[in-house]
Each structure stands twice: as C-alpha cells, then as structure tokens.
Tab-separated table of C-alpha atoms and ligand atoms in Angstrom:
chain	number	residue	atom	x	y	z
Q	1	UNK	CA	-19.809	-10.921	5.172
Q	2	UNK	CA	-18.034	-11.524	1.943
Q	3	UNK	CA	-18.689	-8.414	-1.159
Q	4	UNK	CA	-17.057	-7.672	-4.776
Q	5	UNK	CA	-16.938	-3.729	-5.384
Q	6	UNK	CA	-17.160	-3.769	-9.126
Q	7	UNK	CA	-16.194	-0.976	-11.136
Q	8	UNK	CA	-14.081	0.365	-14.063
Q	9	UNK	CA	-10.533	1.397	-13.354
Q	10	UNK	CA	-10.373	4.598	-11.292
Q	11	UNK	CA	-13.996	3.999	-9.769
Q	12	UNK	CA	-12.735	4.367	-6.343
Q	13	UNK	CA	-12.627	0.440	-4.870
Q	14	UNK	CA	-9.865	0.872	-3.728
Q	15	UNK	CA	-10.121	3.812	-1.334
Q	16	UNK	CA	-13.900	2.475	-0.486
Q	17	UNK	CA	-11.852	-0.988	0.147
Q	18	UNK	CA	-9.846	1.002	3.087
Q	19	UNK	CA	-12.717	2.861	4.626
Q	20	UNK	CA	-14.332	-1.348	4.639
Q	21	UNK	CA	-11.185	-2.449	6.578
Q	22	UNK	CA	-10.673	0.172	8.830
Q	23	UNK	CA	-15.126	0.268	9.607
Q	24	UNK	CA	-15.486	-3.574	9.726
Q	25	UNK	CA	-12.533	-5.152	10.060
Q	26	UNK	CA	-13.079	-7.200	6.837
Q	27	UNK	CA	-9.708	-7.869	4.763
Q	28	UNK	CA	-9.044	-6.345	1.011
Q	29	UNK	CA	-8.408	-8.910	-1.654
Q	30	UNK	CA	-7.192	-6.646	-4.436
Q	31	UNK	CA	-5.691	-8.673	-7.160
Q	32	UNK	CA	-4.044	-5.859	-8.350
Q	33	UNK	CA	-2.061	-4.947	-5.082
Q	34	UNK	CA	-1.127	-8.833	-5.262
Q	35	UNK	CA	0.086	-8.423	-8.915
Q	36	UNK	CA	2.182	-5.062	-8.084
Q	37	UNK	CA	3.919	-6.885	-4.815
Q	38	UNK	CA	4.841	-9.949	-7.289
Q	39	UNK	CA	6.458	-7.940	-9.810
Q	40	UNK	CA	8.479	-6.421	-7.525
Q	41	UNK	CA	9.311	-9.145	-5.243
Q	42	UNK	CA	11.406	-9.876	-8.274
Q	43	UNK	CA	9.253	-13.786	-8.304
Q	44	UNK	CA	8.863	-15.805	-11.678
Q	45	UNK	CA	5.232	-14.885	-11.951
Q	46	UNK	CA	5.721	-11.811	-11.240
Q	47	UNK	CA	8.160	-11.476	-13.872
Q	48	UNK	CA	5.537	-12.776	-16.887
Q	49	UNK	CA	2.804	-10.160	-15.581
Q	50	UNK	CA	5.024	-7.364	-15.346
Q	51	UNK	CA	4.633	-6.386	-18.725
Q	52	UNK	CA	0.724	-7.495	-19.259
Q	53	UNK	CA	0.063	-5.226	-16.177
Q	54	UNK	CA	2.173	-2.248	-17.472
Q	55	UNK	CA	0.360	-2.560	-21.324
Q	56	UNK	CA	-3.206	-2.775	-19.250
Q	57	UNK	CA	-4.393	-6.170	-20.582
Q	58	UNK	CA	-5.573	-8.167	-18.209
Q	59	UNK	CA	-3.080	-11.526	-16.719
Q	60	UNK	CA	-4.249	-14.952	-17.337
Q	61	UNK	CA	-7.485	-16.448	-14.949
Q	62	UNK	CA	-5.289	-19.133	-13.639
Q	63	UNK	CA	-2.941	-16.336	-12.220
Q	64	UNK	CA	-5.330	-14.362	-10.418
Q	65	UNK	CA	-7.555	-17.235	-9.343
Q	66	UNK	CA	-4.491	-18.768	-7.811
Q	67	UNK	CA	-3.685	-15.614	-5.664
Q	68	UNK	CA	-7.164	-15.574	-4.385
Q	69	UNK	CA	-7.224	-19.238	-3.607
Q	70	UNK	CA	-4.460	-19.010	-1.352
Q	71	UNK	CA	-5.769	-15.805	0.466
Q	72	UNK	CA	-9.170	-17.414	1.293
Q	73	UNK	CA	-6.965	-19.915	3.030
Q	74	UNK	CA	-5.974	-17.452	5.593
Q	75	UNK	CA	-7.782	-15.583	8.338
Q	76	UNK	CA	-10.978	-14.144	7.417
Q	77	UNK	CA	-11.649	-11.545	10.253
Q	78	UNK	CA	-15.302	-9.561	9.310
Q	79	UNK	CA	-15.081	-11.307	5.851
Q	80	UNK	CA	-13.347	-10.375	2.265
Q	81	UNK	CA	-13.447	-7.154	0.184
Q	82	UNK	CA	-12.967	-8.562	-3.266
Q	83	UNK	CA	-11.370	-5.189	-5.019
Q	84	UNK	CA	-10.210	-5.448	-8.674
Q	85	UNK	CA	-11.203	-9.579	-8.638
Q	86	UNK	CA	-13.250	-10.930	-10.323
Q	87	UNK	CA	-12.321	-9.015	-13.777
Q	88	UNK	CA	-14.158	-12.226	-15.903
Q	89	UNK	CA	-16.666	-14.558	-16.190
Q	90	UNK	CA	-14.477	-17.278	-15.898
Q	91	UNK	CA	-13.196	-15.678	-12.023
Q	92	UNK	CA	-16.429	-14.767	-11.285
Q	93	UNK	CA	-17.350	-18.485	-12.023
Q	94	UNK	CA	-14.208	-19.835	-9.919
Q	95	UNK	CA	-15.281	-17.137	-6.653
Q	96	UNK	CA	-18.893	-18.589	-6.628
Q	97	UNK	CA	-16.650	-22.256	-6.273
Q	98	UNK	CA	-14.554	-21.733	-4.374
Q	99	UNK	CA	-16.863	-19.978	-1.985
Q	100	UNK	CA	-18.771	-22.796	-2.275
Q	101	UNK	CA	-16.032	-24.957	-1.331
Q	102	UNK	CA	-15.735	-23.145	1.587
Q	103	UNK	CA	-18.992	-23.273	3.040
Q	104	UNK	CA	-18.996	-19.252	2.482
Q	105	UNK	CA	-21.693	-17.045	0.674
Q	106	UNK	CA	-21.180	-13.894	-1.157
Q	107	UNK	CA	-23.362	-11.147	0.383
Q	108	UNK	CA	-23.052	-8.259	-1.866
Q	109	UNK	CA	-21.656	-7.228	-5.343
Q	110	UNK	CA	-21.457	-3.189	-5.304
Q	111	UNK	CA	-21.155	-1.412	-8.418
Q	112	UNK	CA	-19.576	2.113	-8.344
Q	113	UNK	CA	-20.620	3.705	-10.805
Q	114	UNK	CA	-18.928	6.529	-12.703
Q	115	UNK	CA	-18.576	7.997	-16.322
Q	116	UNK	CA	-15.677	7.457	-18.030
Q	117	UNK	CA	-14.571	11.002	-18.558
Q	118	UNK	CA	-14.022	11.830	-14.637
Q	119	UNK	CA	-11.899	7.953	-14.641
Q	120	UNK	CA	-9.458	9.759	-17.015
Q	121	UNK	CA	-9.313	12.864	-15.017
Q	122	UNK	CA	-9.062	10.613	-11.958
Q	123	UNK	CA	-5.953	8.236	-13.008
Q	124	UNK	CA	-4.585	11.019	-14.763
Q	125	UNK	CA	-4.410	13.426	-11.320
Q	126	UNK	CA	-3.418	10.185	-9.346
Q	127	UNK	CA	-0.254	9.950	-11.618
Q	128	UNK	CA	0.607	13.356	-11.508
Q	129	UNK	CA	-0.504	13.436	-7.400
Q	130	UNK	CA	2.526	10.556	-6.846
Q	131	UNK	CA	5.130	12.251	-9.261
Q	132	UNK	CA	4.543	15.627	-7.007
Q	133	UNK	CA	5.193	13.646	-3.388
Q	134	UNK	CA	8.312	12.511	-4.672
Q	135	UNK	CA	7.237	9.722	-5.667
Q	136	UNK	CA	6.638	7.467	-9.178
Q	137	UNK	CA	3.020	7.141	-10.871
Q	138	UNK	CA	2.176	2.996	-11.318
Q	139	UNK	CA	3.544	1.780	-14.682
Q	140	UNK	CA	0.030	1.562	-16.027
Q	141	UNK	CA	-1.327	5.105	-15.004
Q	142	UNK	CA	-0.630	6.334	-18.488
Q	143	UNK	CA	-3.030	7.674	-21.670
Q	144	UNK	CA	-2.086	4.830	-23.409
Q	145	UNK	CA	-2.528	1.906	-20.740
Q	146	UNK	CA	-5.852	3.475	-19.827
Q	147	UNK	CA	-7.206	2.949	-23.201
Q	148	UNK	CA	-6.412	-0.378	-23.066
Q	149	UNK	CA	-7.846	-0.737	-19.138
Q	150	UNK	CA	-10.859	0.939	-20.634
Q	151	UNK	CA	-11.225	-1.628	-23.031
Q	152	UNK	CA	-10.726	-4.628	-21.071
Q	153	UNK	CA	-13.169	-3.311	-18.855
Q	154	UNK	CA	-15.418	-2.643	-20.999
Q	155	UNK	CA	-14.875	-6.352	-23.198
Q	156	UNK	CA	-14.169	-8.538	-20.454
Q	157	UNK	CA	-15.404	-7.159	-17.137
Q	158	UNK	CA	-18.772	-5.720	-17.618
Q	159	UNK	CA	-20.502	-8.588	-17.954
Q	160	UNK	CA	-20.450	-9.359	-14.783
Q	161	UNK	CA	-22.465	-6.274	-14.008
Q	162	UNK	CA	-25.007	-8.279	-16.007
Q	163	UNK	CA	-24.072	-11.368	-14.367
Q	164	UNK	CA	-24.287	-10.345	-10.980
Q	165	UNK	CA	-27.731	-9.262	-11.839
Q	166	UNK	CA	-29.182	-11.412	-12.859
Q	167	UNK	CA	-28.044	-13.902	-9.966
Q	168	UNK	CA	-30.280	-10.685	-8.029
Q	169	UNK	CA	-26.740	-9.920	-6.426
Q	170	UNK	CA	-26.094	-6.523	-7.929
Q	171	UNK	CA	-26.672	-2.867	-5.859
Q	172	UNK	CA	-25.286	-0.134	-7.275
Q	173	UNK	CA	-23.785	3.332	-5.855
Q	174	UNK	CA	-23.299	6.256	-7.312
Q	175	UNK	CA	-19.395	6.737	-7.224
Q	176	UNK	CA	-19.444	10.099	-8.135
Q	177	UNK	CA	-19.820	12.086	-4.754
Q	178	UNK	CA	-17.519	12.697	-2.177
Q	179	UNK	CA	-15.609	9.893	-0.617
Q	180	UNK	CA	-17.178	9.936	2.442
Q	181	UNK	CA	-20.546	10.027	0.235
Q	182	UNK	CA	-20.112	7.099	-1.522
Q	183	UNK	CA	-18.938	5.558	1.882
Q	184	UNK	CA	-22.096	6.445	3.334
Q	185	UNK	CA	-23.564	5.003	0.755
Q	186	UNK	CA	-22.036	1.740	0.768
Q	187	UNK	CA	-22.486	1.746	4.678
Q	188	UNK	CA	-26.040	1.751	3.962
Q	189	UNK	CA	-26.310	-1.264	0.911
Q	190	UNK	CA	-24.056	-3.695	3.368
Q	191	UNK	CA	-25.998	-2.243	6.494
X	1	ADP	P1	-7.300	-0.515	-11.692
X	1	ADP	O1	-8.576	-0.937	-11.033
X	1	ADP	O2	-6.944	0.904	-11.401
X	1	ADP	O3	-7.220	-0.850	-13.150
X	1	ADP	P2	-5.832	-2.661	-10.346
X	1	ADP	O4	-4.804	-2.325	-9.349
X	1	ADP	O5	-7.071	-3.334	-9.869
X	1	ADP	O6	-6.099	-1.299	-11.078
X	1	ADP	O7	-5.218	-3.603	-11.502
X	1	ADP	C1	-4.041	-3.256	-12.198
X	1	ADP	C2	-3.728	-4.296	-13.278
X	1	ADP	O8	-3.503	-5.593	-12.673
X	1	ADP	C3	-4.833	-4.556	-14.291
X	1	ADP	O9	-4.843	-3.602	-15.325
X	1	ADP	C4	-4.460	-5.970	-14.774
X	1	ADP	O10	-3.367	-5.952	-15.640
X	1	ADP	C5	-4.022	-6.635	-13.498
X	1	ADP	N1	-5.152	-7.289	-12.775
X	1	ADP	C6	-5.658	-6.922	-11.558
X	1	ADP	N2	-6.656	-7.725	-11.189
X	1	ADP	C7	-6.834	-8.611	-12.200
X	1	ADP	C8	-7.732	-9.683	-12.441
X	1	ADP	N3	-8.684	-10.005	-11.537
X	1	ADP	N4	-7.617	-10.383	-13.605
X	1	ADP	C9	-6.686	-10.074	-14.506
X	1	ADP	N5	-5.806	-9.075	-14.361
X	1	ADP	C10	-5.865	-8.340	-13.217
C-alpha cells in the first residue's frame, strides 16, 4: 500500500508518518528529512537548498523528484508513506509516473486537516521544545520562514487537495485531536 499524507506545515505527517512505520512496516519518504540530511552531509545539492529551505520557499521539482526516484528504487517493505512530497502539481504529476513505471498504485491521499492558527502555535512550541532539550530549533522553524511556508502552501501545494479529488483519491482527517486520535483515525481510512 502506497499513501501521500497531505497537509500544511505543522499538520502532524510527520509524527502520523512514525506511528505508519512502526504499525505497518511501510517506509517514510519525507522529502524534507532528505533535504535536511543533504545540507548537512555537506553535498553540492545540499549546499544550493540550504538556503531555499532555511527562507521556506520551496527547492526546485527536479530536486525533490530526483530524491524520490532513487528511494522507490530500494526496498519497499508494507509500501511508501509519501510525507512532505508531493508539494506541486508538477511532483504530483511525476509520483502518478513514476508509480506507473513501476507497476505500483497509489492507495490513499490523506489530508490532515488543521487551521492555521494552532500550525503557528505548533512550529512555534516545536522550536522552543528543541532549544529546551539542549538542542537547536530547524533553521526554518521561525515567524518569518513560516510565513513564507504558509504561503507556499497555500500557492503551490493546495491544489493538490483539489487534485487529488477530483482523481476520487482524497479522504480527509481531522488533525486536530490527540495523536493517537488522528492515528486512529488514519488506521481506519487505510483499514
Ligand atoms: P514542514 O512540513 O514542516 O514544512 P518539511 O520537513 O516537510 O517541513 O520541509 C521543510 C522544507 O524542505 C520545505 O519548507 C521546503 O523548503 C523543502 N521541501 C520539502 N519537501 C519539498 C518538496 N516536495 N518540494 C519542494 N521543497 C520541499
């Protein structure tokens, strides 16, 4: 079983992602993870997102679309979590073909759904939650980067919610509740 979780920045995919791995044995495919591990493996590419990432614009198509293509090479296990990917048209577009490609469908595009003022409140606590373990908040967990993740969200990655639906792949969950809520939740669209 191959899913998208779909969502604005701070929606939760991530930790639902986890709960997905650890219950089905499926394997994340979070473009952003990817894009934080090339920055700091120091690598050429990682180099020219670094400062797209930390600004909150989104890196180029080709970029991302290459990281997934060489992950869907690999093992598969209970199937891929797509978290954070596809963020356009365009990716969503390149998914469907490369699924294709590989003889694999997509069985369901989950959108957690939020409001924007408890995303704030979420990224700004997460920040402030890794400065107090001793720790450093990600570049982009700022005011000022959120605006911008807002609005790329917003421009370039809603769509898809539209998308999605219309292809009669969308199911949404209220991200709202508890963790183990929306888990619940999600355990019960993916049955
Ligand atoms: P969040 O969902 O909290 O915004 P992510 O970890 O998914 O965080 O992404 C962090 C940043 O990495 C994004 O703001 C963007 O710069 C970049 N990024 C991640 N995935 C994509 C993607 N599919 N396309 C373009 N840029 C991406």
């Amino acid at each position: 079983m191959n899913i998208i979780l779909l969502g604005p920045p701070g929606a939760g995919k991530g930790t639902q992602a986890q709960h997905l791995v650890d219950d089905r044995n499926m394997i994340q495919l979070s473009t952003g993870d990817m894009l934080r591990a090339a920055k700091d493996s120091g690598t050429e590419m990682g180099k020219v997102v670094a400062d797209v990432m930390a600004r909150g614009d989104l890196v180029t198509d080709e970029i991302v679309i290459g990281l997934i293509r060489e992950k869907l090479e690999g093992d598969k296990q209970g199937g891929f979590i797509f978290d954070g990917f596809p963020r356009t048209l365009a990716q969503a577009d390149a998914l469907g073909q490369l699924l294709d490609e590989m003889g694999e469908s997509l069985d369901h595009v989950i959108e957690l759904q939020v409001n924007d003022d408890v995303l704030v409140d979420r990224i700004v606590n997460r920040a402030k939650e890794a400065v107090a373990a001793g720790g450093t908040a990600r570049a982009d967990d700022n005011a000022e980067s959120l605006k911008v993740r807002l609005m790329a969200y917003y421009k370039q990655t809603s769509p898809l919610i539209g998308y999605y639906y219309a292809k009669g792949q969308l199911q949404g969950v209220d991200g709202l509740g508890q963790i183990a809520e929306v888990r619940a939740e999600i355990a019960g669209v993916l049955g």
